[in-house]
Coordinates of N, CA and C in Angstrom, one line a residue:
P616 N -5.1 -23.2 -31.5 CA -5.5 -22.7 -30.5 C -4.9 -21.9 -30.0
Q617 N -5.4 -21.3 -28.6 CA -4.4 -20.4 -27.5 C -2.9 -21.5 -27.4
P618 N -2.2 -21.1 -27.0 CA -1.1 -21.0 -25.9 C -2.2 -21.6 -24.6
G619 N -1.4 -22.4 -24.3 CA -1.6 -23.0 -22.6 C -4.0 -23.3 -22.7
S620 N -4.4 -23.9 -23.8 CA -5.8 -24.0 -23.9 C -6.5 -25.7 -24.6
A621 N -6.8 -26.1 -23.5 CA -6.9 -27.5 -23.7 C -6.8 -28.5 -25.3
P622 N -7.1 -27.6 -26.2 CA -7.0 -27.9 -28.0 C -5.5 -27.8 -27.8
E623 N -5.0 -27.5 -27.0 CA -3.6 -26.7 -28.2 C -2.7 -27.4 -26.5
Q624 N -2.8 -27.9 -25.8 CA -2.1 -29.0 -24.9 C -2.7 -30.4 -25.2
V625 N -3.3 -30.4 -26.6 CA -3.9 -32.2 -26.9 C -2.9 -32.4 -28.1
H626 N -3.1 -31.1 -28.8 CA -2.2 -30.9 -29.9 C -0.8 -31.1 -30.0
A627 N -0.1 -30.5 -29.0 CA 1.0 -30.7 -28.4 C 1.5 -31.5 -28.4
A628 N 1.1 -32.6 -27.1 CA 1.6 -33.6 -26.5 C 0.6 -34.5 -26.8
G629 N -0.1 -34.4 -28.0 CA -0.7 -36.1 -28.8 C -1.4 -37.3 -28.2
A630 N -1.8 -35.9 -26.6 CA -2.9 -37.4 -26.1 C -4.0 -36.0 -25.7
S631 N -5.5 -37.2 -25.3 CA -6.7 -37.4 -25.3 C -6.7 -36.3 -23.7
V632 N -8.4 -35.3 -23.7 CA -8.2 -34.3 -22.6 C -9.6 -34.6 -22.3
L633 N -9.9 -35.2 -20.9 CA -11.1 -36.1 -20.9 C -11.7 -34.9 -19.9
L634 N -12.6 -33.6 -19.5 CA -13.3 -33.0 -18.1 C -14.3 -33.3 -18.2
A635 N -14.4 -34.6 -16.8 CA -16.4 -34.1 -17.8 C -17.5 -32.7 -16.4
H636 N -16.0 -32.2 -15.6 CA -16.5 -30.9 -15.1 C -15.7 -29.8 -16.2
T637 N -16.1 -29.1 -16.6 CA -14.8 -28.2 -16.9 C -15.2 -26.7 -15.6
E638 N -13.7 -26.1 -14.7 CA -13.6 -25.4 -13.7 C -12.5 -23.9 -14.0
D639 N -12.4 -24.6 -15.0 CA -10.8 -23.2 -15.6 C -11.5 -22.7 -16.7
T640 N -12.1 -21.8 -16.4 CA -13.2 -20.4 -17.6 C -11.8 -20.9 -19.3
G641 N -10.5 -20.7 -18.2 CA -9.8 -20.4 -19.9 C -9.1 -21.1 -20.8
I642 N -10.3 -22.6 -20.7 CA -9.7 -24.2 -20.6 C -9.9 -23.9 -22.5
L643 N -10.8 -22.8 -23.2 CA -10.7 -23.1 -24.5 C -10.2 -21.6 -24.7
G644 N -9.3 -21.1 -24.2 CA -9.1 -19.8 -25.0 C -9.9 -18.8 -24.3
T645 N -9.8 -17.5 -24.7 CA -10.2 -16.8 -24.9 C -10.5 -15.6 -25.8
T646 N -11.8 -15.0 -26.9 CA -12.0 -13.6 -27.6 C -11.2 -13.2 -27.8
P647 N -10.9 -12.1 -28.9 CA -9.6 -11.0 -28.6 C -10.5 -10.1 -27.4
D648 N -11.4 -10.5 -27.0 CA -11.6 -9.4 -26.0 C -11.4 -10.0 -24.3
G649 N -11.0 -11.1 -24.6 CA -10.9 -10.9 -23.2 C -11.2 -12.6 -22.7
T650 N -13.1 -12.6 -23.1 CA -14.1 -13.8 -23.1 C -13.1 -14.0 -23.2
P651 N -13.8 -16.3 -21.9 CA -13.7 -16.9 -21.8 C -14.3 -17.9 -22.5
V652 N -14.5 -17.8 -23.8 CA -14.9 -19.7 -25.0 C -15.7 -19.8 -24.2
L653 N -14.9 -20.5 -23.0 CA -16.1 -21.6 -22.1 C -17.3 -21.1 -22.0
M654 N -16.5 -19.6 -21.1 CA -18.3 -19.1 -20.8 C -19.6 -19.2 -21.9
L655 N -18.6 -17.9 -23.0 CA -19.6 -17.4 -24.4 C -20.1 -19.1 -24.9
L656 N -19.3 -20.0 -24.7 CA -20.9 -21.4 -24.6 C -21.0 -22.0 -23.7
G657 N -21.0 -21.9 -22.7 CA -22.0 -22.6 -21.5 C -21.1 -24.3 -21.3
T658 N -20.1 -24.6 -21.8 CA -19.9 -25.6 -21.3 C -18.9 -25.7 -20.0
T659 N -19.8 -27.2 -19.7 CA -19.2 -27.5 -18.6 C -18.6 -28.7 -18.1
S660 N -18.6 -30.2 -19.4 CA -17.6 -30.8 -19.8 C -16.8 -30.4 -21.0
L661 N -15.9 -31.4 -21.7 CA -15.2 -30.9 -22.6 C -14.3 -32.4 -23.3
L662 N -14.4 -32.9 -24.1 CA -13.3 -33.6 -24.2 C -12.3 -32.9 -25.1
S663 N -11.2 -33.7 -26.1 CA -10.7 -33.2 -26.9 C -9.1 -34.1 -26.8
V664 N -9.3 -34.6 -28.2 CA -8.8 -35.8 -28.5 C -7.6 -34.9 -29.4
P665 N -6.8 -35.6 -30.3 CA -5.6 -35.5 -31.7 C -5.6 -36.0 -32.2
I666 N -5.4 -35.3 -33.5 CA -5.8 -35.6 -34.8 C -3.9 -36.1 -35.5
T667 N -4.0 -36.9 -35.8 CA -2.9 -38.2 -35.9 C -2.1 -38.9 -36.0
D668 N -2.0 -39.1 -36.7 CA -1.2 -40.7 -37.5 C 0.3 -41.1 -36.6
G669 N 0.9 -40.7 -35.2 CA 1.5 -41.0 -35.3 C 2.6 -40.4 -35.2
S670 N 3.1 -39.7 -36.0 CA 4.4 -38.6 -36.8 C 4.2 -37.3 -37.3
A671 N 2.7 -37.0 -37.8 CA 2.5 -36.1 -38.0 C 1.5 -35.4 -37.1
S672 N 1.4 -33.9 -36.6 CA 0.3 -33.5 -35.9 C -1.0 -32.7 -37.1
Y673 N -2.3 -33.2 -36.9 CA -2.7 -32.1 -37.7 C -4.2 -31.4 -37.1
G674 N -3.5 -31.3 -35.7 CA -4.5 -30.8 -34.5 C -5.3 -31.5 -33.2
A675 N -6.5 -31.0 -33.2 CA -7.2 -31.5 -32.5 C -8.6 -31.2 -32.1
L676 N -9.5 -32.4 -31.4 CA -11.6 -32.2 -32.3 C -11.2 -32.1 -30.4
T677 N -12.3 -31.0 -30.8 CA -12.6 -30.7 -29.4 C -13.9 -30.9 -29.2
L678 N -14.6 -31.0 -28.4 CA -15.5 -31.1 -28.4 C -16.8 -30.6 -26.7
A679 N -17.4 -30.4 -26.4 CA -18.0 -29.2 -25.6 C -19.2 -29.5 -25.1
R680 N -20.1 -30.0 -24.3 CA -21.4 -30.1 -23.5 C -21.5 -28.3 -23.2
T681 N -23.4 -28.4 -22.8 CA -23.2 -28.0 -20.9 C -23.8 -28.4 -19.9
A682 N -24.9 -27.5 -19.6 CA -25.6 -28.7 -18.2 C -26.1 -29.1 -18.9
G683 N -27.4 -28.7 -19.8 CA -28.4 -29.1 -20.5 C -28.2 -31.1 -20.4
E684 N -26.4 -31.7 -21.6 CA -26.7 -32.3 -22.2 C -25.4 -32.9 -21.5
G685 N -25.2 -33.2 -20.2 CA -24.8 -34.0 -19.2 C -23.3 -34.1 -19.9
R686 N -22.9 -35.1 -18.8 CA -21.2 -35.1 -18.9 C -20.4 -35.9 -20.1
F687 N -19.2 -35.6 -21.0 CA -18.1 -36.8 -21.4 C -18.0 -37.7 -19.6
E688 N -18.3 -39.0 -21.2 CA -17.7 -39.8 -20.5 C -16.7 -41.0 -21.0
L689 N -16.5 -42.1 -20.2 CA -15.0 -42.3 -21.0 C -16.2 -43.5 -22.3
A690 N -16.8 -43.7 -22.8 CA -17.4 -44.6 -23.9 C -17.4 -42.8 -24.4
D691 N -17.6 -41.8 -24.0 CA -17.4 -40.6 -25.6 C -16.0 -40.1 -25.8
L692 N -14.9 -40.0 -24.3 CA -13.6 -40.0 -25.2 C -12.9 -41.5 -26.4
G693 N -13.6 -42.9 -25.8 CA -13.2 -43.1 -27.0 C -14.0 -43.3 -28.7
L694 N -15.0 -43.2 -28.3 CA -15.8 -42.5 -29.8 C -15.0 -40.7 -30.3
A695 N -14.4 -40.4 -29.5 CA -14.0 -39.2 -30.2 C -12.3 -39.6 -30.3
E696 N -11.6 -40.6 -29.9 CA -10.7 -41.1 -30.3 C -10.5 -42.2 -32.0
E697 N -11.1 -42.7 -32.0 CA -12.1 -43.2 -33.0 C -12.3 -42.5 -34.6
L698 N -12.9 -41.1 -33.8 CA -13.5 -40.1 -34.5 C -12.4 -38.8 -34.9
G699 N -11.1 -38.8 -35.0 CA -9.5 -38.0 -34.4 C -9.2 -39.0 -34.6
R700 N -8.8 -40.4 -35.5 CA -8.4 -41.5 -36.4 C -8.8 -41.5 -37.4
H701 N -9.5 -41.3 -37.5 CA -11.5 -41.0 -39.4 C -10.6 -39.6 -39.6
L702 N -10.4 -39.1 -39.1 CA -9.8 -37.7 -39.0 C -8.5 -37.5 -40.1
D703 N -8.0 -38.6 -39.0 CA -6.2 -38.4 -39.9 C -6.2 -39.2 -41.0
V704 N -7.0 -40.0 -40.8 CA -7.3 -41.3 -42.8 C -7.5 -40.1 -43.1
A705 N -7.9 -39.4 -43.4 CA -9.0 -38.5 -44.4 C -7.9 -37.9 -44.5
I706 N -7.5 -37.2 -44.1 CA -6.6 -35.2 -44.6 C -5.4 -36.1 -44.9
R707 N -5.1 -37.0 -44.1 CA -3.9 -37.9 -45.6 C -4.0 -38.0 -46.4
V708 N -4.8 -38.9 -46.9 CA -5.5 -39.2 -48.4 C -6.1 -37.9 -49.2
D709 N -6.9 -37.1 -48.4 CA -6.7 -36.0 -49.0 C -5.7 -35.1 -49.5
R710 N -4.1 -35.1 -48.4 CA -3.4 -34.6 -49.1 C -2.1 -35.2 -50.0
M711 N -3.1 -36.3 -50.1 CA -1.9 -37.3 -50.7 C -2.3 -37.4 -52.1
F712 N -4.0 -37.3 -52.3 CA -4.5 -36.6 -53.6 C -4.3 -35.9 -53.8
R713 N -4.1 -34.5 -53.2 CA -3.5 -33.1 -53.7 C -2.5 -32.8 -53.9
H714 N -1.6 -33.4 -53.7 CA 0.1 -34.0 -54.2 C -0.4 -34.8 -55.1
R715 N -0.8 -35.2 -55.6 CA -1.2 -37.0 -57.3 C -1.2 -36.0 -58.2
S716 N -2.9 -35.0 -57.5 CA -2.9 -33.9 -58.8 C -2.1 -32.7 -59.3
E717 N -1.3 -32.3 -58.6 CA -0.3 -31.4 -58.5 C 0.8 -32.1 -59.9
V718 N 0.7 -32.9 -59.9 CA 1.9 -33.9 -60.3 C 1.4 -34.2 -61.3
A719 N 0.6 -34.4 -61.3 CA -0.4 -34.3 -62.4 C -0.8 -33.4 -64.4
E720 N -0.7 -32.7 -62.8 CA -1.4 -31.3 -63.2 C 0.4 -30.7 -64.5
A721 N 1.6 -30.4 -64.0 CA 2.6 -29.9 -64.1 C 2.5 -31.3 -65.0
L722 N 3.3 -32.7 -64.9 CA 3.8 -33.6 -66.1 C 2.5 -33.4 -67.1
Q723 N 1.2 -33.4 -66.9 CA 0.2 -32.4 -68.0 C 1.0 -31.5 -68.9
G724 N 1.5 -30.4 -67.9 CA 1.8 -28.9 -69.2 C 2.5 -29.0 -69.4
S725 N 3.6 -30.3 -68.8 CA 4.4 -30.3 -69.9 C 5.1 -30.6 -71.0
L726 N 3.3 -31.6 -71.4 CA 2.9 -31.8 -72.6 C 2.1 -31.1 -73.5
L727 N 2.3 -30.0 -73.3 CA 0.8 -28.8 -74.3 C 1.7 -27.6 -74.3
P728 N 2.2 -27.4 -75.5 CA 2.7 -26.1 -75.7 C 2.0 -24.3 -75.2
A729 N 2.3 -23.3 -74.5 CA 1.7 -22.8 -73.3 C 0.7 -22.0 -74.4
T730 N 1.2 -21.2 -75.4 CA 0.5 -20.7 -77.0 C 0.4 -21.4 -77.7
L731 N -0.1 -21.4 -78.3 CA 0.1 -22.0 -80.4 C 0.5 -20.1 -80.6
P732 N 1.2 -21.1 -82.1 CA 1.7 -19.7 -82.6 C 1.1 -18.9 -84.4
D733 N 0.6 -17.2 -84.2 CA 0.4 -17.4 -85.3 C 0.7 -18.3 -86.5
V734 N -0.2 -19.0 -87.1 CA -0.1 -19.4 -88.6 C -0.5 -19.4 -89.6
P735 N -0.1 -18.0 -90.8 CA -0.6 -17.4 -91.7 C -1.8 -18.2 -92.3
G736 N -3.3 -17.9 -92.4 CA -4.1 -18.6 -93.1 C -4.9 -19.7 -92.1
L737 N -4.3 -19.1 -91.1 CA -5.0 -20.1 -90.2 C -5.9 -19.4 -88.6
E738 N -6.5 -19.8 -88.3 CA -7.0 -19.8 -86.7 C -7.1 -20.9 -85.9
L739 N -6.7 -20.6 -85.0 CA -5.6 -22.5 -84.1 C -6.5 -21.9 -82.9
Y740 N -7.3 -22.6 -82.5 CA -7.8 -23.1 -81.4 C -7.6 -24.3 -80.3
A741 N -7.1 -24.1 -79.8 CA -7.4 -25.0 -78.7 C -7.6 -25.8 -77.6
A742 N -8.4 -26.5 -77.0 CA -8.5 -27.0 -75.5 C -8.3 -28.6 -75.7
Y743 N -7.3 -29.1 -74.1 CA -7.0 -29.6 -73.5 C -8.3 -30.2 -72.8
V744 N -9.0 -31.7 -73.3 CA -10.7 -32.0 -72.6 C -9.7 -33.5 -72.3
P745 N -10.0 -34.1 -70.5 CA -9.4 -35.7 -71.0 C -10.7 -36.3 -71.1
A746 N -10.6 -37.6 -71.7 CA -11.5 -37.9 -72.0 C -12.5 -38.7 -70.3
S747 N -11.6 -39.2 -69.0 CA -12.3 -39.4 -68.1 C -11.4 -38.3 -67.0
E748 N -12.4 -38.1 -66.0 CA -12.4 -37.3 -64.9 C -11.4 -38.4 -63.9
G749 N -10.9 -37.1 -63.1 CA -10.5 -37.1 -61.8 C -8.7 -37.3 -61.7
L750 N -7.8 -37.5 -61.1 CA -6.7 -36.8 -61.2 C -6.0 -38.1 -62.6
E751 N -6.2 -39.1 -62.8 CA -5.9 -39.7 -64.0 C -4.9 -38.6 -64.5
V752 N -3.6 -37.9 -65.5 CA -2.8 -37.8 -66.2 C -2.8 -38.7 -67.6
S753 N -2.6 -38.3 -68.8 CA -2.7 -39.1 -69.9 C -1.4 -38.4 -70.6
G754 N -0.6 -39.2 -71.9 CA 0.8 -39.2 -72.5 C -0.3 -38.3 -73.7
D755 N -1.9 -38.0 -73.7 CA -1.8 -37.3 -74.4 C -1.1 -36.1 -75.4
F756 N -0.8 -35.7 -76.3 CA -0.7 -34.2 -77.0 C -0.8 -33.5 -77.5
Y757 N 0.0 -32.0 -78.0 CA -1.0 -31.7 -79.7 C 0.6 -30.6 -79.6
D758 N 1.0 -30.2 -81.0 CA 1.5 -29.4 -80.9 C 1.5 -28.4 -82.7
V759 N 1.8 -27.5 -82.8 CA 2.4 -26.7 -83.8 C 3.4 -25.8 -83.9
F760 N 4.3 -26.2 -84.5 CA 6.2 -25.7 -84.8 C 5.9 -25.7 -86.4
P761 N 6.7 -24.7 -87.2 CA 7.0 -24.5 -88.0 C 8.3 -25.8 -88.8
V762 N 8.3 -25.9 -89.6 CA 9.0 -26.9 -90.1 C 9.4 -26.2 -91.8
A763 N 10.6 -26.7 -92.4 CA 10.6 -26.0 -94.3 C 9.8 -26.1 -94.9
G764 N 9.5 -25.1 -95.2 CA 8.9 -24.1 -96.1 C 6.9 -25.1 -95.9
G765 N 6.8 -24.4 -93.9 CA 5.6 -24.5 -93.9 C 5.7 -24.9 -91.6
W766 N 4.2 -24.7 -91.7 CA 4.4 -25.3 -90.7 C 3.4 -26.7 -89.9
A767 N 3.5 -27.8 -89.2 CA 2.8 -28.5 -89.1 C 2.6 -28.8 -87.6
I768 N 1.2 -30.1 -88.1 CA 0.1 -29.9 -86.5 C 0.2 -32.0 -85.9
T769 N 0.2 -31.3 -84.6 CA 0.4 -32.7 -84.3 C -0.2 -32.8 -83.2
V770 N -0.3 -34.3 -83.8 CA -2.2 -35.0 -82.3 C -1.4 -36.2 -81.8
G771 N -1.6 -36.2 -80.8 CA -0.7 -37.4 -80.0 C -0.9 -38.0 -79.2
D772 N -0.4 -39.5 -79.0 CA -1.3 -40.4 -77.6 C -0.1 -41.7 -77.1
V773 N 0.1 -41.9 -76.5 CA 0.9 -43.0 -75.8 C -0.5 -43.8 -75.7
C774 N 1.0 -45.1 -75.5 CA 0.2 -46.5 -74.7 C 0.0 -46.5 -73.8
G775 N -1.0 -46.7 -72.7 CA -1.1 -47.0 -71.2 C -2.2 -44.9 -71.0
K776 N -1.7 -44.7 -69.3 CA -2.0 -44.5 -68.4 C -1.7 -44.0 -67.3
G777 N -1.7 -42.7 -66.8 CA -1.2 -42.9 -65.9 C -0.2 -41.6 -65.6
Q778 N 0.7 -41.2 -64.8 CA 2.2 -41.2 -64.9 C 2.8 -41.6 -65.4
E779 N 3.0 -42.8 -65.3 CA 4.2 -42.9 -65.9 C 3.5 -42.8 -67.2
A780 N 2.6 -43.1 -68.4 CA 2.9 -43.3 -69.4 C 3.1 -41.6 -70.0
A781 N 2.9 -40.6 -69.0 CA 3.0 -38.8 -69.7 C 4.5 -38.8 -69.4
A782 N 5.1 -39.7 -68.9 CA 6.3 -38.9 -68.2 C 7.4 -39.5 -69.8

């Protein structure tokens, strides 16, 4: 959000704004050519609520209405604040799963060889396809390595599932 705009103020302060009648044409900021966004949208009523969990602020949910749609009231603000809380939960869950996925991929990657060696007389190919979908990592592994007098191929699995089993 542009400095001084309603969404920026809500994001910075963590407090909702309800403007039943918008009079400040710069309240939503301007386009690169200086045209007020409020005028482009034909906005006559505006509300903006924070998307925050109390410690981290993720942004602001801003809704606008034109003259033909009526004006926002306190009940609308309450609903928008509830939506803002749901968005916060969705963002936190998404970030948690993304982090968990990154950890799982790093653990799984540490169990598998980056490349398979050239073994005379053999063509080796490997594909790792987990048995289940989702973010679970497992302790399955494979490797090909030289041993005295030849080569060893190993495929293994640990007991259990998840990051603990992989570790």
